[in-house]
PDB file of N, CA and C in Angstrom:
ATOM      1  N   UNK A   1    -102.450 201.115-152.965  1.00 52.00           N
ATOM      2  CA  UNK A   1    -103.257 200.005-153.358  1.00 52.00           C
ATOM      3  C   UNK A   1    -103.703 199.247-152.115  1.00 52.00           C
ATOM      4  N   UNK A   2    -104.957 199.045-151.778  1.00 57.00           N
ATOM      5  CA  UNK A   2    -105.277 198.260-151.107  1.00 57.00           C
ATOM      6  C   UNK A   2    -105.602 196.719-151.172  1.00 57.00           C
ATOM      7  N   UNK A   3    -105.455 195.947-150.092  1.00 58.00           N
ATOM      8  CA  UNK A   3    -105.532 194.706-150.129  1.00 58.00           C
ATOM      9  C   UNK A   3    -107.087 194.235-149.318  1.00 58.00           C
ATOM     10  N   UNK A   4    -107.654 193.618-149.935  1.00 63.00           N
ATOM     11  CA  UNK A   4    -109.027 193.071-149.519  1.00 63.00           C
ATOM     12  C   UNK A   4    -109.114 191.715-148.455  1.00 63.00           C
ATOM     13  N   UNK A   5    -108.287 191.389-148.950  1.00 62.00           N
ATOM     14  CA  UNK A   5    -107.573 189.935-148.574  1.00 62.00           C
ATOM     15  C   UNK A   5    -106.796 189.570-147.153  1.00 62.00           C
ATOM     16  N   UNK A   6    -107.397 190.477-146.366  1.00 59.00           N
ATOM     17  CA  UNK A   6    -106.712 190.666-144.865  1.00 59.00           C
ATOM     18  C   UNK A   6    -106.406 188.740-144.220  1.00 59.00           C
ATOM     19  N   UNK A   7    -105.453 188.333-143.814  1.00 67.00           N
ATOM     20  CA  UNK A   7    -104.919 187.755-142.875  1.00 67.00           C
ATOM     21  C   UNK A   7    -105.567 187.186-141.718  1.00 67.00           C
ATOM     22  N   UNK A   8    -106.302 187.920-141.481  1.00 69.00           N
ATOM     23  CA  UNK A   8    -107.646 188.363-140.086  1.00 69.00           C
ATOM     24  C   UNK A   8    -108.882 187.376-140.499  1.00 69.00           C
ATOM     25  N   UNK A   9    -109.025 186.535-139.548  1.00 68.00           N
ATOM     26  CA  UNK A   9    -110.274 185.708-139.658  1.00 68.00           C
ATOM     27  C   UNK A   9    -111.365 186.689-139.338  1.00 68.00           C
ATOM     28  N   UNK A  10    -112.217 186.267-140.160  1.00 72.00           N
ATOM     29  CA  UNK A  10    -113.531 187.367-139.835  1.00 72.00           C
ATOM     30  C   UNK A  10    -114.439 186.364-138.565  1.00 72.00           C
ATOM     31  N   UNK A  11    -115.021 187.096-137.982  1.00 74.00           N
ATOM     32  CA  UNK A  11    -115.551 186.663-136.459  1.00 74.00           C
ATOM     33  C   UNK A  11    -116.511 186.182-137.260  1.00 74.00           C
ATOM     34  N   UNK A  12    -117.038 184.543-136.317  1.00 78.00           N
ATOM     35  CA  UNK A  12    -117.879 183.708-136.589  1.00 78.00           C
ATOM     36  C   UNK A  12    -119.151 184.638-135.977  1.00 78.00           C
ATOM     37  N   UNK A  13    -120.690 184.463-137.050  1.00 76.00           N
ATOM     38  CA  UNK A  13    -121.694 185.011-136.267  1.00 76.00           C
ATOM     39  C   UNK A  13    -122.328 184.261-135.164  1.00 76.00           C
ATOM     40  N   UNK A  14    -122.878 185.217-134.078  1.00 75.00           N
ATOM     41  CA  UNK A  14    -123.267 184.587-133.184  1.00 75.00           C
ATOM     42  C   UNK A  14    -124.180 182.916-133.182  1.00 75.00           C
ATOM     43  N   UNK A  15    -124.373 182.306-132.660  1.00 76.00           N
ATOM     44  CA  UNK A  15    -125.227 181.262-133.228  1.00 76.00           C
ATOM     45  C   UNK A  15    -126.266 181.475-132.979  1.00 76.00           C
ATOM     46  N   UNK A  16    -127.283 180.878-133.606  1.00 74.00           N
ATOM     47  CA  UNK A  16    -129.163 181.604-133.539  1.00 74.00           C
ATOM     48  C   UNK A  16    -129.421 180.861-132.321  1.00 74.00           C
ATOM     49  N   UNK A  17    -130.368 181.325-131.738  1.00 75.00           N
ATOM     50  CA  UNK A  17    -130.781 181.091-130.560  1.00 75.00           C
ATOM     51  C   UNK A  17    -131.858 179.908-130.723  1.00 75.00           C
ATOM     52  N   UNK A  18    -131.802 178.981-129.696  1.00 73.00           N
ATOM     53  CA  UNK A  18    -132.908 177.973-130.179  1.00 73.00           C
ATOM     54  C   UNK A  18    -134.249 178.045-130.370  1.00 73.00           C
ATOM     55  N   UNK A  19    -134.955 177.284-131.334  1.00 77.00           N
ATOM     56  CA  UNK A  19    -136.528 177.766-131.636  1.00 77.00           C
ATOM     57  C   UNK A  19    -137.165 177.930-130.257  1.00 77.00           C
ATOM     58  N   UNK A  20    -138.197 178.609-129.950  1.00 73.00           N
ATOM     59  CA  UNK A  20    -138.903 178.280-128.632  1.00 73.00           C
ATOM     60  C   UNK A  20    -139.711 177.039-129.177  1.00 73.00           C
ATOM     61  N   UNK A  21    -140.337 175.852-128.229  1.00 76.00           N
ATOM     62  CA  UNK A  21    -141.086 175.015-128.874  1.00 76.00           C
ATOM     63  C   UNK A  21    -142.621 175.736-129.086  1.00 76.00           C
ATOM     64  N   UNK A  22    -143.148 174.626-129.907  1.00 76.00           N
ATOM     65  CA  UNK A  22    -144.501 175.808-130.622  1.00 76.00           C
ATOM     66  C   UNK A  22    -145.405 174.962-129.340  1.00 76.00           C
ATOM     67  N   UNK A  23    -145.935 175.902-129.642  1.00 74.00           N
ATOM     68  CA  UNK A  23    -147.411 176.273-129.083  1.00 74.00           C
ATOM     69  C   UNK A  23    -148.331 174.765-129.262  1.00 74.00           C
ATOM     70  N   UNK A  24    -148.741 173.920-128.280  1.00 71.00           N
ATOM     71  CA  UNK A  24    -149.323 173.157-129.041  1.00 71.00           C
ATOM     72  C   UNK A  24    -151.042 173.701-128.881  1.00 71.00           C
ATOM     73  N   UNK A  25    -152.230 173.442-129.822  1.00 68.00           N
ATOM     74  CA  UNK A  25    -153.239 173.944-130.028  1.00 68.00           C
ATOM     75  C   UNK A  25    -154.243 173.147-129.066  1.00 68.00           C
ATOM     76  N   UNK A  26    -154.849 174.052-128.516  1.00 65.00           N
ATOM     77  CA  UNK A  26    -156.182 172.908-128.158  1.00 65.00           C
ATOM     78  C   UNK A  26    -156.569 172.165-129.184  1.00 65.00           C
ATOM     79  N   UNK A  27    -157.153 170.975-128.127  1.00 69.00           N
ATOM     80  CA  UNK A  27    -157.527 170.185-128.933  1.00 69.00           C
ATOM     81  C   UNK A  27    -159.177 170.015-129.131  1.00 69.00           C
ATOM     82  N   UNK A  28    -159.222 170.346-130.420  1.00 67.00           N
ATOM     83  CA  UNK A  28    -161.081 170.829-130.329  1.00 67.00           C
ATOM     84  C   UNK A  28    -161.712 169.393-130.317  1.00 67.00           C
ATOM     85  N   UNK A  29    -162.939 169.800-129.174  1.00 79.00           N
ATOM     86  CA  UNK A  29    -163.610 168.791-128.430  1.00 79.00           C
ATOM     87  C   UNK A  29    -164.751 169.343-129.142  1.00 79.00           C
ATOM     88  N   UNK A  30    -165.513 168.377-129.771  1.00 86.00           N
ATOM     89  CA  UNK A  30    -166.996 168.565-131.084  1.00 86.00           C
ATOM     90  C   UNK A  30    -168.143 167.789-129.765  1.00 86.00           C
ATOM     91  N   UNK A  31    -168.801 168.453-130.172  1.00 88.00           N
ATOM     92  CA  UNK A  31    -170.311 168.385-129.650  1.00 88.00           C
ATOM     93  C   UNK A  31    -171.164 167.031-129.795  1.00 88.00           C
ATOM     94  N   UNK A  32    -171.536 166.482-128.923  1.00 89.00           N
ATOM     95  CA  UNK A  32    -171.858 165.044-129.259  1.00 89.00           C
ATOM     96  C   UNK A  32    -173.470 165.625-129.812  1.00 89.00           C
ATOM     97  N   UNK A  33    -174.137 164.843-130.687  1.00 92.00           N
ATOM     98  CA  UNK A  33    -175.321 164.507-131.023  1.00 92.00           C
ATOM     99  C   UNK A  33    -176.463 165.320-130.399  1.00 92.00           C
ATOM    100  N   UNK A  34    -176.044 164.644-129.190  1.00 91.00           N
ATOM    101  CA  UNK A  34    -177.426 164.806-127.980  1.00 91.00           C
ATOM    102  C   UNK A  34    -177.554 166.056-128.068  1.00 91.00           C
ATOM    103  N   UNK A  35    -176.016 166.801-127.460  1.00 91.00           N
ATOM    104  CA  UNK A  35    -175.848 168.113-126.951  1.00 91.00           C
ATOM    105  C   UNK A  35    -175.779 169.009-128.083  1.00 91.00           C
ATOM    106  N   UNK A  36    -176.057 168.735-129.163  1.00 93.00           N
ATOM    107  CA  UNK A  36    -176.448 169.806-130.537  1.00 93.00           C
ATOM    108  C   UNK A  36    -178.096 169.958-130.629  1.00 93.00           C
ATOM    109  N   UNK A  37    -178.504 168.468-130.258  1.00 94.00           N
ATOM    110  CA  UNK A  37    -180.113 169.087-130.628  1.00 94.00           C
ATOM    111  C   UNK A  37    -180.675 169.156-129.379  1.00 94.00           C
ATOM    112  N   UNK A  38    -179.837 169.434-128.382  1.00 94.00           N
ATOM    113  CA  UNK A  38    -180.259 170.170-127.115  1.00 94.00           C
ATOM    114  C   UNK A  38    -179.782 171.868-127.615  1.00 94.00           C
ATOM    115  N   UNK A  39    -178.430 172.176-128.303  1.00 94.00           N
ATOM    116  CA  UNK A  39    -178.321 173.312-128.307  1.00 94.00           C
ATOM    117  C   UNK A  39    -179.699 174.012-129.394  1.00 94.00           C
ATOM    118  N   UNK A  40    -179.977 173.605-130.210  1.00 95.00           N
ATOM    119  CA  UNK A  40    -180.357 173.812-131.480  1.00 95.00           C
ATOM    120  C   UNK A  40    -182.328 173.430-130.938  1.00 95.00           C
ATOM    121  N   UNK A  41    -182.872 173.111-130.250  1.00 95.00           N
ATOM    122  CA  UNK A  41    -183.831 173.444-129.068  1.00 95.00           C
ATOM    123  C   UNK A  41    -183.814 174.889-128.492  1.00 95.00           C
ATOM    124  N   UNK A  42    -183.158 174.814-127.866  1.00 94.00           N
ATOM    125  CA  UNK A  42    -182.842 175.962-126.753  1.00 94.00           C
ATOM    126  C   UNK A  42    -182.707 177.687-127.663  1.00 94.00           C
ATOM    127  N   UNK A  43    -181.802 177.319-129.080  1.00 95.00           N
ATOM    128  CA  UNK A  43    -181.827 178.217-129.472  1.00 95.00           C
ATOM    129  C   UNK A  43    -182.855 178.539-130.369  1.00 95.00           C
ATOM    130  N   UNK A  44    -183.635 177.947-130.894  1.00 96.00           N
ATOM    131  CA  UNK A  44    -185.012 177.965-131.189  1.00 96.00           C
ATOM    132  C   UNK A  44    -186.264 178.707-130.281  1.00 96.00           C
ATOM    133  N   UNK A  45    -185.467 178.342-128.855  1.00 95.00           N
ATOM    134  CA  UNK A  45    -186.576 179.058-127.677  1.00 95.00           C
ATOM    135  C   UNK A  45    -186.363 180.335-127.804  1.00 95.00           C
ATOM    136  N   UNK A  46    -185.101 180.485-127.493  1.00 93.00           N
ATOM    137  CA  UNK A  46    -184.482 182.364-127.672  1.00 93.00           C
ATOM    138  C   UNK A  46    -184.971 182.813-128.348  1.00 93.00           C
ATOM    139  N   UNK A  47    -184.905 182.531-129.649  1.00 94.00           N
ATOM    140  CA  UNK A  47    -185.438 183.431-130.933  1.00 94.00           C
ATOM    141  C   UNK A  47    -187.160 183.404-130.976  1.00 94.00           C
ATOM    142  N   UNK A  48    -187.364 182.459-130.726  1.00 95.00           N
ATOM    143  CA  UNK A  48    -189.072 182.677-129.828  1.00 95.00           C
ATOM    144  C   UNK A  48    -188.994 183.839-129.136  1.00 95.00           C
ATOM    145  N   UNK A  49    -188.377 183.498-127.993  1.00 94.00           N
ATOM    146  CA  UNK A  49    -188.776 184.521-126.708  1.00 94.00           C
ATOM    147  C   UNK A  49    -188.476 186.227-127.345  1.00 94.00           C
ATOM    148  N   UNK A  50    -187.920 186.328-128.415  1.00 95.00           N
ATOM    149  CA  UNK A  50    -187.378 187.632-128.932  1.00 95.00           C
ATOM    150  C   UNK A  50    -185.944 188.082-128.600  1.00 95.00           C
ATOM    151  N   UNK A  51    -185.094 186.805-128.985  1.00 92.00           N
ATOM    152  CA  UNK A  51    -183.197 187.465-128.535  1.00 92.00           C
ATOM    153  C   UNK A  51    -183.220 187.958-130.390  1.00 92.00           C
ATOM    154  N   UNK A  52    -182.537 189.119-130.387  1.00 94.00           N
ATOM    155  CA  UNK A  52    -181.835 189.953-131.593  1.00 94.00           C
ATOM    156  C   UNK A  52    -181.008 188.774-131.855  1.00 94.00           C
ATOM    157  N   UNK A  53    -180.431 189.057-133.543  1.00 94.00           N
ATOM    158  CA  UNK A  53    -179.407 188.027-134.326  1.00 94.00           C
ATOM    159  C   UNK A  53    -178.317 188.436-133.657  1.00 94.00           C
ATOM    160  N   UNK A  54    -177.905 188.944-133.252  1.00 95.00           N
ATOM    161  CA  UNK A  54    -176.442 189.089-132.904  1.00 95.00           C
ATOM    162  C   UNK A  54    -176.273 188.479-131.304  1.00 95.00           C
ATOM    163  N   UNK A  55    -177.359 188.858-130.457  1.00 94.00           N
ATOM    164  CA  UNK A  55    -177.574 188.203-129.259  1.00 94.00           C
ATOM    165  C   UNK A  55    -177.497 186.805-129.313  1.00 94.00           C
ATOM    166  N   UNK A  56    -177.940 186.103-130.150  1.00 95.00           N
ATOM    167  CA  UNK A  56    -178.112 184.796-130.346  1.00 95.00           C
ATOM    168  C   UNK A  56    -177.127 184.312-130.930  1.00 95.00           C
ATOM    169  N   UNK A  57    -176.361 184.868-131.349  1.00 96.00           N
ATOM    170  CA  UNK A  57    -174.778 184.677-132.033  1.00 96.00           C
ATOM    171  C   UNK A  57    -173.587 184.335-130.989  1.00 96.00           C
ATOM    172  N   UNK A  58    -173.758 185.397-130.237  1.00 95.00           N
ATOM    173  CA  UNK A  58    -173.209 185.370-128.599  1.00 95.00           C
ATOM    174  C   UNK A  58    -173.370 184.204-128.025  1.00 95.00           C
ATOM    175  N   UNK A  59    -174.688 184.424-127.474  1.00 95.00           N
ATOM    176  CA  UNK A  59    -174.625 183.503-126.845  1.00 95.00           C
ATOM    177  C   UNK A  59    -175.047 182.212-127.440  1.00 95.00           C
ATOM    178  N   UNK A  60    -174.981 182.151-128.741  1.00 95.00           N
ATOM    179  CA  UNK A  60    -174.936 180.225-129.182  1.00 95.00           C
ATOM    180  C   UNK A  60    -173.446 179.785-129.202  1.00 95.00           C
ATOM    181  N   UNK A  61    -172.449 180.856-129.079  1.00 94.00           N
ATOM    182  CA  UNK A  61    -171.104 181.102-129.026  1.00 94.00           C
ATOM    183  C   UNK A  61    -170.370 180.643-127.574  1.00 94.00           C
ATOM    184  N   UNK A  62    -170.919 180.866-126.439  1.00 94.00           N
ATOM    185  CA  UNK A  62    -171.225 181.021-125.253  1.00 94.00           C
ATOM    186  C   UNK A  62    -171.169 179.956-124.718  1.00 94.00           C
ATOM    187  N   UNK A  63    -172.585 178.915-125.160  1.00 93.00           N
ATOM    188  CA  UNK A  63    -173.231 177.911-125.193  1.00 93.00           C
ATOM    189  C   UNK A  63    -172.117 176.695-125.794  1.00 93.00           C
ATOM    190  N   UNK A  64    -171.974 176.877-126.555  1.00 92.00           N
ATOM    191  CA  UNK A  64    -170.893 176.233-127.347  1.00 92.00           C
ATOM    192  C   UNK A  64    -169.711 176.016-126.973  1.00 92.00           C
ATOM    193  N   UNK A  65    -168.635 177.160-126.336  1.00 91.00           N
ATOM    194  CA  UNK A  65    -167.757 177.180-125.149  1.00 91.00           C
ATOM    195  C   UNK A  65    -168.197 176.052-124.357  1.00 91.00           C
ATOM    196  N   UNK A  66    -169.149 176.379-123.635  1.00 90.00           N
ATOM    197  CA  UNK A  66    -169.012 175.947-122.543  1.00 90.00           C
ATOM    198  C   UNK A  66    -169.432 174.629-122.311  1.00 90.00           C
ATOM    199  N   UNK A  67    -170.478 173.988-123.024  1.00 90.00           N
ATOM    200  CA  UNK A  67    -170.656 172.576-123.619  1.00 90.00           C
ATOM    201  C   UNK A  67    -169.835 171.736-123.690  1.00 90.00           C
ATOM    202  N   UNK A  68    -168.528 172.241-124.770  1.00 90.00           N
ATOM    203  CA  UNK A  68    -167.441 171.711-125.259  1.00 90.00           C
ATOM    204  C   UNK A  68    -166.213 171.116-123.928  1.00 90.00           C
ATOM    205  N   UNK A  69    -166.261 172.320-123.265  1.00 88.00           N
ATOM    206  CA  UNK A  69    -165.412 172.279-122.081  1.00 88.00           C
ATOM    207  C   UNK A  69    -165.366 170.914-121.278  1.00 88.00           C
ATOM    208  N   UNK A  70    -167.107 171.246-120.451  1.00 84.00           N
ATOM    209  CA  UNK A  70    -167.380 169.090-120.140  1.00 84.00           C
ATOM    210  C   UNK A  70    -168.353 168.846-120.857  1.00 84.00           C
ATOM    211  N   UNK A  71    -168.082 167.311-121.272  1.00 82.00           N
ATOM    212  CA  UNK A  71    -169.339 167.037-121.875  1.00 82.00           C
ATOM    213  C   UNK A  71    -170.657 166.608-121.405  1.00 82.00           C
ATOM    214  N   UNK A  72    -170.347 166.580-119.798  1.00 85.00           N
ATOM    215  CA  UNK A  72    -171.616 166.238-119.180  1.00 85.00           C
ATOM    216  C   UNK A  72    -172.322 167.308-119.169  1.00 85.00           C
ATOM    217  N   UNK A  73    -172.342 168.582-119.459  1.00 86.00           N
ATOM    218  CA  UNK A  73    -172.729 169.945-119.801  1.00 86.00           C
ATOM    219  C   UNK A  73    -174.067 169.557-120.422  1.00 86.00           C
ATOM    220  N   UNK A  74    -175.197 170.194-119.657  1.00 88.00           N
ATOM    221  CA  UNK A  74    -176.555 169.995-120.616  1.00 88.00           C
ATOM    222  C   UNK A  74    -176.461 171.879-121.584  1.00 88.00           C
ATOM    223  N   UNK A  75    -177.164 171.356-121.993  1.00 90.00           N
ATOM    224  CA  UNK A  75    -178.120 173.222-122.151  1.00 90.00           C
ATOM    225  C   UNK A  75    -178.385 174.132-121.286  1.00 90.00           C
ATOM    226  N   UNK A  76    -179.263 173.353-120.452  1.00 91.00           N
ATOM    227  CA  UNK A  76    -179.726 174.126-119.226  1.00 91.00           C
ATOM    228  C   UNK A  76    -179.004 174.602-118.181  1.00 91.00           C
ATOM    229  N   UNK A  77    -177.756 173.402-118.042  1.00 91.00           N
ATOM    230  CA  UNK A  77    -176.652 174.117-116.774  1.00 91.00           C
ATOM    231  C   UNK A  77    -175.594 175.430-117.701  1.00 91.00           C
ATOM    232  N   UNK A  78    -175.623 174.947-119.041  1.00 91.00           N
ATOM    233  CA  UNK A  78    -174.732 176.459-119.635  1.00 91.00           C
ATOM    234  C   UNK A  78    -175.489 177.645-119.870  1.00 91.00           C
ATOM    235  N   UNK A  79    -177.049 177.540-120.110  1.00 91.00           N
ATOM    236  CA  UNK A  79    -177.499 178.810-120.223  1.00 91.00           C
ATOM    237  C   UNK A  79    -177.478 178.869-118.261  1.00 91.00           C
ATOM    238  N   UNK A  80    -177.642 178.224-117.926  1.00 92.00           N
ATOM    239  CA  UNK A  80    -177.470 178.981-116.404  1.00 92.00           C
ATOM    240  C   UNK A  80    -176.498 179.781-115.987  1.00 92.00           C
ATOM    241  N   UNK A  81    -175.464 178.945-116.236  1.00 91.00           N
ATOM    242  CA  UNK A  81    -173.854 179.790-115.859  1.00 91.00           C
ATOM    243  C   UNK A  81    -173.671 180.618-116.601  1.00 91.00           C
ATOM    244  N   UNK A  82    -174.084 181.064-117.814  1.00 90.00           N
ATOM    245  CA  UNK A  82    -173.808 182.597-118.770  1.00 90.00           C
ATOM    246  C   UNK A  82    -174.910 183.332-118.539  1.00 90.00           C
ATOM    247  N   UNK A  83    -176.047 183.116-117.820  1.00 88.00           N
ATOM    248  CA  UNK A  83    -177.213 184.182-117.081  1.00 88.00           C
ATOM    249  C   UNK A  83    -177.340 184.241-115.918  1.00 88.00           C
ATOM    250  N   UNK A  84    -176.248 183.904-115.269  1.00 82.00           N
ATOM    251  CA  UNK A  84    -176.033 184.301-113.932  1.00 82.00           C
ATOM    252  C   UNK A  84    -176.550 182.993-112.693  1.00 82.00           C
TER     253      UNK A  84
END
């Protein structure tokens, strides 16, 4: 007959390791006024000049980045820096 009931402390489990702290998120910086109907200009020109929908997706994507980043950012200095 066996006994289940052993005498024997059963080993404590290891303890969990501490959370890593989270991630905190950027903090999204929105487009002032000015610099939307400067973007929303500009991308009006593109699709003039003949940029494809997906081109213009990009780079209103692009545009948008990089705007956001500083806000002294016109149009003209971000389409510069993403066309070289």
């Amino acid at each position: 007959m066996s006994d289940y009931s052993d005498d024997t402390p059963e080993p404590e489990p290891a303890p969990a390791p501490a959370p890593a702290p989270a991630k905190k998120k950027r903090e999204g910086k929105k487009l002032s006024d000015k610099q939307k109907g400067d973007l929303n200009k500009h991308m009006a020109k593109m699709k003039k000049d003949g940029m494809s929908a997906s081109e213009m997706k990009s780079h209103r994507m692009k545009m948008m980045s990089r705007m956001r980043k500083d806000p002294k950012t016109t149009a003209r200095k971000a389409h510069k820096d993403i066309m070289g």
